[in-house]
PDB file of C-alpha atoms and ligand atoms in Angstrom:
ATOM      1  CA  UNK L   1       9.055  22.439 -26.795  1.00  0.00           C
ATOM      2  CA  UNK L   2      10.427  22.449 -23.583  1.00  0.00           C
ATOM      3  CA  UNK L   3      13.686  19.974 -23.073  1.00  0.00           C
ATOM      4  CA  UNK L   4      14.124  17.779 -20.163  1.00  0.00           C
ATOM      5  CA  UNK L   5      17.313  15.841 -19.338  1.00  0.00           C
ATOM      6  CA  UNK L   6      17.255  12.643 -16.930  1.00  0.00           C
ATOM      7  CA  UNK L   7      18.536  10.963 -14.697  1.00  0.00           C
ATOM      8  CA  UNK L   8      18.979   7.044 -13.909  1.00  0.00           C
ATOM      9  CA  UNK L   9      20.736   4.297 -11.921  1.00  0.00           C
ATOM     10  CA  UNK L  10      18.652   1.858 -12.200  1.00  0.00           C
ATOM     11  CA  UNK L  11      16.717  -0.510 -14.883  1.00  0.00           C
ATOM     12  CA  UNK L  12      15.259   2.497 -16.686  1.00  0.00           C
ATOM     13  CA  UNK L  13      11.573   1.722 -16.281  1.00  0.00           C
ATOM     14  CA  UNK L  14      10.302   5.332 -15.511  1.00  0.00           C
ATOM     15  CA  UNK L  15      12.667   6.520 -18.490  1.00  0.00           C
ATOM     16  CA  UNK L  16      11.299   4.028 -20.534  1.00  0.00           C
ATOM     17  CA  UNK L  17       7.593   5.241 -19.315  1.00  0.00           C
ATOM     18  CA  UNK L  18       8.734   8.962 -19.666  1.00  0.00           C
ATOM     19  CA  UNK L  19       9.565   8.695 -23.353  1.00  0.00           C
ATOM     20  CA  UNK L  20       6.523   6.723 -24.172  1.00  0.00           C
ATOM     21  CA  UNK L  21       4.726   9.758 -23.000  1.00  0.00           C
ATOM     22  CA  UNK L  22       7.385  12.264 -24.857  1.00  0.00           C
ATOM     23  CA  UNK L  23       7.269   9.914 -28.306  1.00  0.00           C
ATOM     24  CA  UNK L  24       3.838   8.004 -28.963  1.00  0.00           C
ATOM     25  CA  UNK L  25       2.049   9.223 -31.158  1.00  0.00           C
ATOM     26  CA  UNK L  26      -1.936   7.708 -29.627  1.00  0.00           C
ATOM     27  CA  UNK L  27      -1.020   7.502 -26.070  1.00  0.00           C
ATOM     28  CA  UNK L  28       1.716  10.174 -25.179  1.00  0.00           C
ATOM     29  CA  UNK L  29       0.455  12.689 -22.691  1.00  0.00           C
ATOM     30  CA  UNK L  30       3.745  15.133 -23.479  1.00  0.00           C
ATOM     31  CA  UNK L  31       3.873  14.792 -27.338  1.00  0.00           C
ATOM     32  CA  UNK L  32       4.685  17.795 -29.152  1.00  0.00           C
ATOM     33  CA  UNK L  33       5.584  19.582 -25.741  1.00  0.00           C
ATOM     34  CA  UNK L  34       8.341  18.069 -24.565  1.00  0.00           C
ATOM     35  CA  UNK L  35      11.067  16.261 -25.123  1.00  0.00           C
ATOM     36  CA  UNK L  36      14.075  14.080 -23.598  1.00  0.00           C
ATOM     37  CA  UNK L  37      17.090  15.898 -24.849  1.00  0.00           C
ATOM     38  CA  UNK L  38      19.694  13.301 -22.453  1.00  0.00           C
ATOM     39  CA  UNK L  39      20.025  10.936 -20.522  1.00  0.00           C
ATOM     40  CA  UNK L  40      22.848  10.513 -17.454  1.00  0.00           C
ATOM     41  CA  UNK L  41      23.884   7.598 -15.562  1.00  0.00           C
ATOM     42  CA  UNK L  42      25.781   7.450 -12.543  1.00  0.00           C
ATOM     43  CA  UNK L  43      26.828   4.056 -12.911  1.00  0.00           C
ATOM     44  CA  UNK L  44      26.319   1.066 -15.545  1.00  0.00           C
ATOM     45  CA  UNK L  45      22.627   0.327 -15.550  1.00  0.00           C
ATOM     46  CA  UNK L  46      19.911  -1.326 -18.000  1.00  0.00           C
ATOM     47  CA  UNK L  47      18.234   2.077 -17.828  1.00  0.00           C
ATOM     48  CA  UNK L  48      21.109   2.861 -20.700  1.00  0.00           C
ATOM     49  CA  UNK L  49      19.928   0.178 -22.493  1.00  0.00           C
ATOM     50  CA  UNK L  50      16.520   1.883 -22.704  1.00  0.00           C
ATOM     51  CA  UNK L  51      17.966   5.296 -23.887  1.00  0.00           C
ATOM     52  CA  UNK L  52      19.346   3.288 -26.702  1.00  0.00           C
ATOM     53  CA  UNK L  53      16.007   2.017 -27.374  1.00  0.00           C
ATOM     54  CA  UNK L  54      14.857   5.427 -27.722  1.00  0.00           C
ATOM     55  CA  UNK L  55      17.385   6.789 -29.511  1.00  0.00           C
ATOM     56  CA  UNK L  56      18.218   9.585 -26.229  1.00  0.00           C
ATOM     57  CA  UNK L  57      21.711  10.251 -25.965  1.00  0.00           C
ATOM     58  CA  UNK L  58      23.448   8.815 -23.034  1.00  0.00           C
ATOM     59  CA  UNK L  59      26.066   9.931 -20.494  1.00  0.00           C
ATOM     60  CA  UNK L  60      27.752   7.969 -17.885  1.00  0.00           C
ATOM     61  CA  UNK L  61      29.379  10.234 -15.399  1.00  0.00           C
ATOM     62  CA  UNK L  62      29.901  11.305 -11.906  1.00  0.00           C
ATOM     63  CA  UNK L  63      27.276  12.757  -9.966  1.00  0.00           C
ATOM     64  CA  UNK L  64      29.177  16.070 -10.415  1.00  0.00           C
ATOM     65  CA  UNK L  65      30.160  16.423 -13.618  1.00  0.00           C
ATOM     66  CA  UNK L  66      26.370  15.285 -13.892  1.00  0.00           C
ATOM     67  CA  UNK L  67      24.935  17.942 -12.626  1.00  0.00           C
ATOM     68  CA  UNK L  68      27.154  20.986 -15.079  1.00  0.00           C
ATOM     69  CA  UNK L  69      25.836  18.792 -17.814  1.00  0.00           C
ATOM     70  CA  UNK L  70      22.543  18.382 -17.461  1.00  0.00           C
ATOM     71  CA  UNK L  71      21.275  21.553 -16.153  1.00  0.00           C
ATOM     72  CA  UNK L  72      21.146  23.381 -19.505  1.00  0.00           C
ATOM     73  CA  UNK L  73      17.663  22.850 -20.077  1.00  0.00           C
ATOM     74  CA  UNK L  74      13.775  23.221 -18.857  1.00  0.00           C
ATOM     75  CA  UNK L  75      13.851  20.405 -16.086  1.00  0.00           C
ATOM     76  CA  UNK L  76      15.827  17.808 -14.715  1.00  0.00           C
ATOM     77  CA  UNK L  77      14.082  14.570 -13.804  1.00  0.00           C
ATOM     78  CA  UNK L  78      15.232  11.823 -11.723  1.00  0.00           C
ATOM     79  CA  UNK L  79      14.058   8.357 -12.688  1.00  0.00           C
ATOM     80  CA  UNK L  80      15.195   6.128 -10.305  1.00  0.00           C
ATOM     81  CA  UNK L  81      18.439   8.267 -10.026  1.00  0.00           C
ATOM     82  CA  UNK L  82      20.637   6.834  -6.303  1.00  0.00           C
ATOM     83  CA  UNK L  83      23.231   9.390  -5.706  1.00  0.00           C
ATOM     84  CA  UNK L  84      23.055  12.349  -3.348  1.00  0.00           C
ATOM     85  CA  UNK L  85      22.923  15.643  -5.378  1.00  0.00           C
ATOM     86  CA  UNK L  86      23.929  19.082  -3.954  1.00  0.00           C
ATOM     87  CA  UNK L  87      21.669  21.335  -6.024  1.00  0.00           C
ATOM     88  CA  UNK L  88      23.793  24.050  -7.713  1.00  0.00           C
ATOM     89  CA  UNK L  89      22.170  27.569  -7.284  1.00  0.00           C
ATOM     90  CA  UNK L  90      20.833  27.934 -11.061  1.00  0.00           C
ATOM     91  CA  UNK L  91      19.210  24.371 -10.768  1.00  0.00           C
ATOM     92  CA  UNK L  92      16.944  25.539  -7.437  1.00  0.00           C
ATOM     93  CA  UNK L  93      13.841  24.270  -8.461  1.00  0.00           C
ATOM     94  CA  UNK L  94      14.323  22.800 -11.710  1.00  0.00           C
ATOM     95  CA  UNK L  95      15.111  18.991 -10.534  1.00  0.00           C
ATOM     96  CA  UNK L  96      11.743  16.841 -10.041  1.00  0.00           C
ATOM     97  CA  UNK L  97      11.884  13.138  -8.394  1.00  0.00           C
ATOM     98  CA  UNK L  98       9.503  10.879  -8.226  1.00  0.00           C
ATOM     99  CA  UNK L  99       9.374   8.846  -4.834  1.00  0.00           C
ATOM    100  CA  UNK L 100       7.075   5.879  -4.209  1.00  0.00           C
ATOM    101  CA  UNK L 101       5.220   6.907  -0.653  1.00  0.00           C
ATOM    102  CA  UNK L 102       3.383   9.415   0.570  1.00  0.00           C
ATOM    103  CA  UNK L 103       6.015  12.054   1.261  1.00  0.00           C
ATOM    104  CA  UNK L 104       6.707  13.022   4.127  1.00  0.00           C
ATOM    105  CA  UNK L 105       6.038   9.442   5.318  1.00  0.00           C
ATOM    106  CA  UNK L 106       8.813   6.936   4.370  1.00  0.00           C
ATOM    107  CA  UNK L 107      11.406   9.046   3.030  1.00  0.00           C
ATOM    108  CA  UNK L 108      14.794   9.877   3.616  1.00  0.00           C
ATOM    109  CA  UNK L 109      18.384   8.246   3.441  1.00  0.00           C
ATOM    110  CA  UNK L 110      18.395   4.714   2.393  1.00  0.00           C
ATOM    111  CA  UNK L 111      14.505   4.569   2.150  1.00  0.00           C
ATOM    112  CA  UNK L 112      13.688   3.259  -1.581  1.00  0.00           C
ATOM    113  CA  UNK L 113      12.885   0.270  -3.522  1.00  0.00           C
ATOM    114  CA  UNK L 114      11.100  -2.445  -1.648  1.00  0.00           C
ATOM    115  CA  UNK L 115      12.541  -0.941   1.555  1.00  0.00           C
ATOM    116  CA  UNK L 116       9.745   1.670   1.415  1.00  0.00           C
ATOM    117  CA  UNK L 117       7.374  -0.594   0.750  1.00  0.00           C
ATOM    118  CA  UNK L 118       8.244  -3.142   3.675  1.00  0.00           C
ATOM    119  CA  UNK L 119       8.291  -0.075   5.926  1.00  0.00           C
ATOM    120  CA  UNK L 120       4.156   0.753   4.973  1.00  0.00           C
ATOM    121  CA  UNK L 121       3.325  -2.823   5.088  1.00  0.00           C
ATOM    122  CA  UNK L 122       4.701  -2.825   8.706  1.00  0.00           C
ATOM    123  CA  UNK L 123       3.283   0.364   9.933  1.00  0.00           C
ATOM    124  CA  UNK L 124      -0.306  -0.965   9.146  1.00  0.00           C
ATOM    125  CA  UNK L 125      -1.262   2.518   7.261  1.00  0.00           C
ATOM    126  CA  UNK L 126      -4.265   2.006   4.855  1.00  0.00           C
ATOM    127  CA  UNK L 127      -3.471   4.849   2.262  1.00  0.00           C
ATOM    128  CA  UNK L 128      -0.326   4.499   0.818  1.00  0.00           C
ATOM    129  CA  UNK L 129       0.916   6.191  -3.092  1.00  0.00           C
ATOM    130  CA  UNK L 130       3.591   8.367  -4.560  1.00  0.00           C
ATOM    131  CA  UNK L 131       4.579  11.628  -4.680  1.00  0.00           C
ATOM    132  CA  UNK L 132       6.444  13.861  -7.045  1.00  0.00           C
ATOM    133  CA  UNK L 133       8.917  16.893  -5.235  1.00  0.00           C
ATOM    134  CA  UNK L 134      11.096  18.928  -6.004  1.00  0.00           C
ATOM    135  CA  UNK L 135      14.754  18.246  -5.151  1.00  0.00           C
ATOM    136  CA  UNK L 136      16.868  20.000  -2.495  1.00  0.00           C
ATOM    137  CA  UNK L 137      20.017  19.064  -0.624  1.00  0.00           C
ATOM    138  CA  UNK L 138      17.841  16.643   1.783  1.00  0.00           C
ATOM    139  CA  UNK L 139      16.666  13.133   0.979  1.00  0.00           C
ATOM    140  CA  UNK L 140      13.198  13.190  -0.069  1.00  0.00           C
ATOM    141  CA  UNK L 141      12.916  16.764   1.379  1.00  0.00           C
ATOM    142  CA  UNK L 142      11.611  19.317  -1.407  1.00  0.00           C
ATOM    143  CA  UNK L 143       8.533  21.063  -2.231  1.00  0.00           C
ATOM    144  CA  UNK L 144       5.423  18.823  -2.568  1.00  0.00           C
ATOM    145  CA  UNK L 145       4.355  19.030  -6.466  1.00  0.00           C
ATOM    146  CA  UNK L 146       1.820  16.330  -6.385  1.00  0.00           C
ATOM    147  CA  UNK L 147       0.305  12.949  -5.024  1.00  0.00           C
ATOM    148  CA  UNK L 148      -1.519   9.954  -6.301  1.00  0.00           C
ATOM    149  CA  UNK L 149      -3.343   7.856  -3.419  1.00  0.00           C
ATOM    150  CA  UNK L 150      -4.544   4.229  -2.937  1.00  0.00           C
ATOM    151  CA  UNK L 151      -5.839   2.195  -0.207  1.00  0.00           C
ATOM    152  CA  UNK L 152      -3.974  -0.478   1.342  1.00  0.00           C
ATOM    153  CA  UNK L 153      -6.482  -3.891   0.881  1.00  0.00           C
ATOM    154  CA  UNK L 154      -5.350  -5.983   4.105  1.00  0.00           C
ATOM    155  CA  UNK L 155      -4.124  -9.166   2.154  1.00  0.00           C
ATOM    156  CA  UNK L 156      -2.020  -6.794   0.010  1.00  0.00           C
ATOM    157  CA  UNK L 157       1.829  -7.873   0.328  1.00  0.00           C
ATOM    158  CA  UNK L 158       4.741  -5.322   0.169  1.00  0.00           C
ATOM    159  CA  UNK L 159       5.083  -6.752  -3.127  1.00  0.00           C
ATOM    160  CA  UNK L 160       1.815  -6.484  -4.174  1.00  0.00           C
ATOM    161  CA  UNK L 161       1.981  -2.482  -2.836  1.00  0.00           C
ATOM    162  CA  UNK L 162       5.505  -2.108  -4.963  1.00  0.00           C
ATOM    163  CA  UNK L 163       3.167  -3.403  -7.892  1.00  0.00           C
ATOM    164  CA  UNK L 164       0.311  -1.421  -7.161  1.00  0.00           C
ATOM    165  CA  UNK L 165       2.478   2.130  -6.692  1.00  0.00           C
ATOM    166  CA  UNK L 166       4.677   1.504  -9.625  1.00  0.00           C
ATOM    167  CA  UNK L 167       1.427   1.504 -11.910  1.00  0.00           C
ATOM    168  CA  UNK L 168       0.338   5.034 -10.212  1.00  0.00           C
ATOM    169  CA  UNK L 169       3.982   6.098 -10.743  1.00  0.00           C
ATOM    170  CA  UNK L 170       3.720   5.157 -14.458  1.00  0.00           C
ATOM    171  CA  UNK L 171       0.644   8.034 -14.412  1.00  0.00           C
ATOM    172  CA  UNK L 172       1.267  10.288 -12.321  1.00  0.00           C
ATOM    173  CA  UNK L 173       5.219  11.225 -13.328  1.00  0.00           C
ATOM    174  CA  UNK L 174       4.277  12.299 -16.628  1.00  0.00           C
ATOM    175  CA  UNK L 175       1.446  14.324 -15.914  1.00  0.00           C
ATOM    176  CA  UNK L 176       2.966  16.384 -13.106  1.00  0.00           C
ATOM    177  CA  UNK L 177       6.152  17.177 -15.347  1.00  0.00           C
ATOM    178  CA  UNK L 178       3.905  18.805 -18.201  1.00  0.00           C
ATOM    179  CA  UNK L 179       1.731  20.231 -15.224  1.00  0.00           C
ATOM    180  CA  UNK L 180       5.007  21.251 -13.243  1.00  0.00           C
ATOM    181  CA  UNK L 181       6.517  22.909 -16.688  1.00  0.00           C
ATOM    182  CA  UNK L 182       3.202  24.604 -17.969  1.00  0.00           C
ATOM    183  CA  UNK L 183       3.992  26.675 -14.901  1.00  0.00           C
ATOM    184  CA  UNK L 184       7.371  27.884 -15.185  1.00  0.00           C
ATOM    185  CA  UNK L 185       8.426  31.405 -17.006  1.00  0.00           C
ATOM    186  CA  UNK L 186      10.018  30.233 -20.286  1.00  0.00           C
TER     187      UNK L 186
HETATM  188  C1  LIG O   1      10.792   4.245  -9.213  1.00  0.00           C
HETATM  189  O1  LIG O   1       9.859   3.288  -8.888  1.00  0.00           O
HETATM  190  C2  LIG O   1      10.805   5.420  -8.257  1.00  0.00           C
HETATM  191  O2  LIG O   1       9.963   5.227  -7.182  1.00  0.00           O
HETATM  192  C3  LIG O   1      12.191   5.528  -7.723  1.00  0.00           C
HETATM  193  O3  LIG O   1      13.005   4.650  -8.489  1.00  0.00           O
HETATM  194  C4  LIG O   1      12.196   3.712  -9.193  1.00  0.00           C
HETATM  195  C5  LIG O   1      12.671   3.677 -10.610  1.00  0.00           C
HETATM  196  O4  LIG O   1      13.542   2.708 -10.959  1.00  0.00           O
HETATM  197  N1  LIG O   1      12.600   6.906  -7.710  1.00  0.00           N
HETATM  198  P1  LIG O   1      13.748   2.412 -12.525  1.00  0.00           P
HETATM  199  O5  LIG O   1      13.127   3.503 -13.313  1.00  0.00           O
HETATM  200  O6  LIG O   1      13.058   1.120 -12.828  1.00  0.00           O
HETATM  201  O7  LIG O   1      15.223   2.345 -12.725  1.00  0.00           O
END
């Protein structure tokens, strides 16, 4: 089984997502191969709430102290986690995020949330998605581990594109973890 902590700021809806797909028993594309050992917060956030819900041990802490904690398993996983991380040495390739464009494209310091959205709406692009990298000491920077694509429909708000990526987020996270870890020496 491998173990997987995350790691959350926000209103937990990719944790929440991530141990559906650890925990149910129909539906749960990781079942019986992984599962969420903790969960850290940087700051007070619903996504707490949600590890609660699940029954995941919580942590709030700073980023630091964050980062000896929760590297003492398979795979870190941000879920919506804000804070810059400096990626100690033994955690080099074993932190995953999940960012909603087309990496490269839209990335970088200050770019999430509806921001990224606004900025694909603007640029008149008609392919936009989300893509799941791993995490070095730049924004947004790390190695490509895989993408999930959809057209842009004209009419289609930045809204309706938050909507729209958020769904492919909700399918794609899971699957490249179990993909990402099927790969690694254990
Ligand atoms: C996700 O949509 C992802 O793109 C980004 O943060 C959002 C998660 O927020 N990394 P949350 O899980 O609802 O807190």
């Amino acid at each position: 089984m491998f173990e997987i902590s995350v790691l959350v700021s926000g209103s937990g809806s990719t944790l929440d997502n991530l141990a559906f797909h650890c925990y149910d028993e129909l539906e749960g594309v990781m079942r019986g191969m992984a599962t969420i050992t903790s969960v850290f917060a940087d700051r007070n956030c619903g996504a707490l709430e949600v590890a609660d819900g699940w029954g995941i041990p919580k942590f709030v802490l700073d980023t630091k102290s964050i980062l000896k904690k929760a590297g003492n398993v398979d795979l870190c996983v941000l879920a919506g986690f804000l804070s810059k991380i400096y990626v100690p040495p033994e955690m080099e390739g074993k932190i995953l995020n999940i960012h909603p464009s087309l990496l490269p494209k839209y990335g970088g310091k200050g770019m999430y949330g509806r921001k990224v959205h606004q900025a694909v709406k603007e640029s008149g692009d008609s392919i936009t998605g989300c893509t799941v990298h791993v995490v070095d000491n730049e924004y947004d920077h790390g190695e490509i581990v895989d993408q999930e694509l959809i057209p842009i429909m004209p009419e289609q708000s930045a809204d309706d594109l938050e909507m729209a990526v958020k769904k492919l987020e909700q399918q794609l996270y899971p699957k490249a973890i179990l993909n990402f870890l099927s790969k690694q020496p254990k």
